[in-house]
XYZ file of C-alpha atoms in Angstrom:
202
model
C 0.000 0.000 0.000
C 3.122 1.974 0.117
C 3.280 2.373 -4.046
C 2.467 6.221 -3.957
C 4.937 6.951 -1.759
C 7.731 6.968 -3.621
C 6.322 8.935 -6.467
C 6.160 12.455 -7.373
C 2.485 12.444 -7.919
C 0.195 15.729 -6.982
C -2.931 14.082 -6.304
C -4.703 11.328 -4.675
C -7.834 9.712 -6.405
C -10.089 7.156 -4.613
C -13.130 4.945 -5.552
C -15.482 5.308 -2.603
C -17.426 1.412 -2.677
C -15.257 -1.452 -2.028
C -12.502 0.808 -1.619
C -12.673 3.430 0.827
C -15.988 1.566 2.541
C -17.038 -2.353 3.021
C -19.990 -1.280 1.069
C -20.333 -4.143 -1.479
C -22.360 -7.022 0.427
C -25.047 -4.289 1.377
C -25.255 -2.792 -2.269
C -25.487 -6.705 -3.562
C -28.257 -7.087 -1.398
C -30.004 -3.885 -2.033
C -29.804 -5.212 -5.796
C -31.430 -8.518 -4.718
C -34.487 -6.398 -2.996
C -35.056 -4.727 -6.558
C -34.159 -7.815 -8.545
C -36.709 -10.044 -6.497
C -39.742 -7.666 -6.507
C -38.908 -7.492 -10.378
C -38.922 -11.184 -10.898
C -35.306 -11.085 -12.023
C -32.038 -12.419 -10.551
C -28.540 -11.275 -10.604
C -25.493 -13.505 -10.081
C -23.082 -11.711 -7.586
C -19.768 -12.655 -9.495
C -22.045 -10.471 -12.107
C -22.346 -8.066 -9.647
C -18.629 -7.618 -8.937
C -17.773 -7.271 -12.393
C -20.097 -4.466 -12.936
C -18.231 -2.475 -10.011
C -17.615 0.814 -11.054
C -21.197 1.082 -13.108
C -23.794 3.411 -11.909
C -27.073 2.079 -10.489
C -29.561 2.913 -13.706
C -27.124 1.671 -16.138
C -27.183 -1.592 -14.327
C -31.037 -1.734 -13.766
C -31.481 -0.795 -17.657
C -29.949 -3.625 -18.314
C -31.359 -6.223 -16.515
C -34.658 -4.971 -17.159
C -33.746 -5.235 -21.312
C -32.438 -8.764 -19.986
C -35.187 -9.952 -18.494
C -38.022 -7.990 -20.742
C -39.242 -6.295 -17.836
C -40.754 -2.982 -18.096
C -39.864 -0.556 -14.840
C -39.606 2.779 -14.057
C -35.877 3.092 -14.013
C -36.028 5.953 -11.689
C -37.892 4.396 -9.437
C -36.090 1.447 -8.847
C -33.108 3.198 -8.536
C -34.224 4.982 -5.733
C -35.528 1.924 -3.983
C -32.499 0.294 -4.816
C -30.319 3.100 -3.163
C -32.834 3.321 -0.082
C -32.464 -0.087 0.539
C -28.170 0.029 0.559
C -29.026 3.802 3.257
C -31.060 1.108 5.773
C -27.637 -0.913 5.949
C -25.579 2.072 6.250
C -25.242 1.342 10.591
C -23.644 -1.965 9.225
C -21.142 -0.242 7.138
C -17.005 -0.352 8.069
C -13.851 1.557 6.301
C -11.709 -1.060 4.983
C -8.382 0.104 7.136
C -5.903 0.215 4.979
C -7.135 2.746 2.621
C -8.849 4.972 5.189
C -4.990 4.427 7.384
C -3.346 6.064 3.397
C -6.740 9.278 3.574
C -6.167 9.722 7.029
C -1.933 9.734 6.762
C -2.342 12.141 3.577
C -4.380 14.636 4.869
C -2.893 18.496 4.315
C -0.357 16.770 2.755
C -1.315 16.336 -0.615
C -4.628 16.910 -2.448
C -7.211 14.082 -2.326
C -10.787 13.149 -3.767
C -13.093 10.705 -4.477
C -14.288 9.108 -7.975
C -17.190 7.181 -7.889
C -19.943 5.539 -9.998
C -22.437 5.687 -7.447
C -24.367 8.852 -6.430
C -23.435 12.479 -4.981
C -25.775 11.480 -2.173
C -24.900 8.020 -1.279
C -20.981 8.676 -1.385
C -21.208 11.587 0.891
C -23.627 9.480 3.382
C -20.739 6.652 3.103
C -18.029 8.948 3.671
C -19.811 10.707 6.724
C -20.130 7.189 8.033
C -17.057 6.277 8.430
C -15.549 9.989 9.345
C -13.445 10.688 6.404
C -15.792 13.067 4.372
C -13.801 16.361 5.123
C -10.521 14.970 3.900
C -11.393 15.195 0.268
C -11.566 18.587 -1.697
C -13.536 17.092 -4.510
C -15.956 14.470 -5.087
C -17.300 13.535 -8.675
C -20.329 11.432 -8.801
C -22.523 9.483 -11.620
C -24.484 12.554 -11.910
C -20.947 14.738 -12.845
C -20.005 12.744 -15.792
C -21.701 11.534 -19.265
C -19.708 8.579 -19.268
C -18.990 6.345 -16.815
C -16.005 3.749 -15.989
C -14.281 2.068 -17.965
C -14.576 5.323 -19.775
C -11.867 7.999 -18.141
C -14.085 10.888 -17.826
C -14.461 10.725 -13.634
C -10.971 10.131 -12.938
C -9.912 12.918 -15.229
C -12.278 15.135 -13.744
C -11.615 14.441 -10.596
C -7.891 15.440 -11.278
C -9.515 18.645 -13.076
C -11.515 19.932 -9.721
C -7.824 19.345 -7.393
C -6.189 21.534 -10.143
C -3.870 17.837 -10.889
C -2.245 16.631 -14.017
C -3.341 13.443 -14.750
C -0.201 11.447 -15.454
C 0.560 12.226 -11.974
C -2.278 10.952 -10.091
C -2.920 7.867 -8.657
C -6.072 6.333 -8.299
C -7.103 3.317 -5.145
C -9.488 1.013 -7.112
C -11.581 -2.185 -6.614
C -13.218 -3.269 -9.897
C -11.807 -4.193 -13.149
C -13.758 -1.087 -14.738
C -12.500 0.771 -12.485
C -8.400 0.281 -12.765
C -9.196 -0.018 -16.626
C -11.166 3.907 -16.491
C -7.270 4.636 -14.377
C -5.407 3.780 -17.229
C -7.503 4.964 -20.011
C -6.885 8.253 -17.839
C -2.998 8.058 -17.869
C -3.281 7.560 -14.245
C -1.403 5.089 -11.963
C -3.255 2.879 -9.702
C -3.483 0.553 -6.880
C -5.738 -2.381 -6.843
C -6.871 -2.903 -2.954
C -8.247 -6.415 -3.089
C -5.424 -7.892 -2.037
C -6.120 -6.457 0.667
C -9.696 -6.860 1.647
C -12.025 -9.552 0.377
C -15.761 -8.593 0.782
C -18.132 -11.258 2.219
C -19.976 -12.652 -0.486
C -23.643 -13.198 0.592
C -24.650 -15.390 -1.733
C -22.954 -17.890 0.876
C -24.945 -16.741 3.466
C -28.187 -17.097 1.532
């Protein structure tokens, strides 16, 4: 977890779920509420893969999957009220909060996330690390969305950073693939945390 260190790099760039926040089994089942009063089903490795995605590209899809017809707006924000009624449950994942917390003052930070303005800053309240960012871009800030660049890049935009010398703290495939596209180094943190998959708990 020590990569950054040794680089000249002006900013700090983080994914929020998965990586700053344990936030993944909760979202997974919030998808299963949706999914199950929908009559649909969605694997969880499925789920993983799509990490990075925001929530009404994913339930546009497995509505066109499934042939279901939904108000996409409104299942989105049942989708996201179910994750909120977890949010007691939710814990930092340590080592990336330990790099947030280590940086702060230091160097410029913020978060990059697929999920919503809303839901991010709840998350970040949560677990006490909302005021160490000086930017957060959101689903709602960018047309397209990881693996596409465009929140990365203008996340680096709002901390006045050039991108080659960022580096973004990722958890998805999309996500360390929208870090490159960007120019961007990165650090993948799942090898160190593994979320609890719930599907084994079902």
């Amino acid at each position: 977890m020590n990569l950054w260190r040794n680089q000249n790099f002006d900013a700090l760039l983080f994914d929020c779920d998965g990586t700053l926040a344990d936030t993944m089994p909760a979202h997974y089942r919030a998808w299963l509420t949706v999914c199950e009063a929908h009559g649909m089903t969605f694997d969880e490795d499925r789920f993983y893969a799509l990490g990075g995605r925001p929530t009404r590209d994913i339930v546009a899809t497995l509505a066109a999957e499934f042939g279901v017809t939904l108000n996409l707006e409104e299942a989105v924000i049942i989708k996201e009220q179910s994750f909120l009624l977890q949010l007691d449950s939710i814990q930092p994942i340590d080592p990336v909060v330990d790099v947030v917390n280590r940086s702060r003052r230091k160097i410029p930070m913020a978060v990059a996330t697929g999920g919503t303005r809303e839901v991010c800053t709840r998350i970040l309240e949560h677990i006490g690390i909302a005021d160490a960012f000086s930017a957060l871009v959101a689903s709602e800030d960018v047309v397209r969305h990881k693996p596409d660049p465009d929140v990365f890049l203008e996340a680096a935009k709002r901390v006045g950073a050039r991108p080659k010398h960022c580096v973004v703290w990722e958890d998805s495939d999309l996500g360390i693939e929208a870090a490159r596209r960007a120019g961007m180094a990165w650090v993948d943190v799942r090898p160190f945390h593994s979320p609890t998959r719930v599907s084994k708990r079902l």
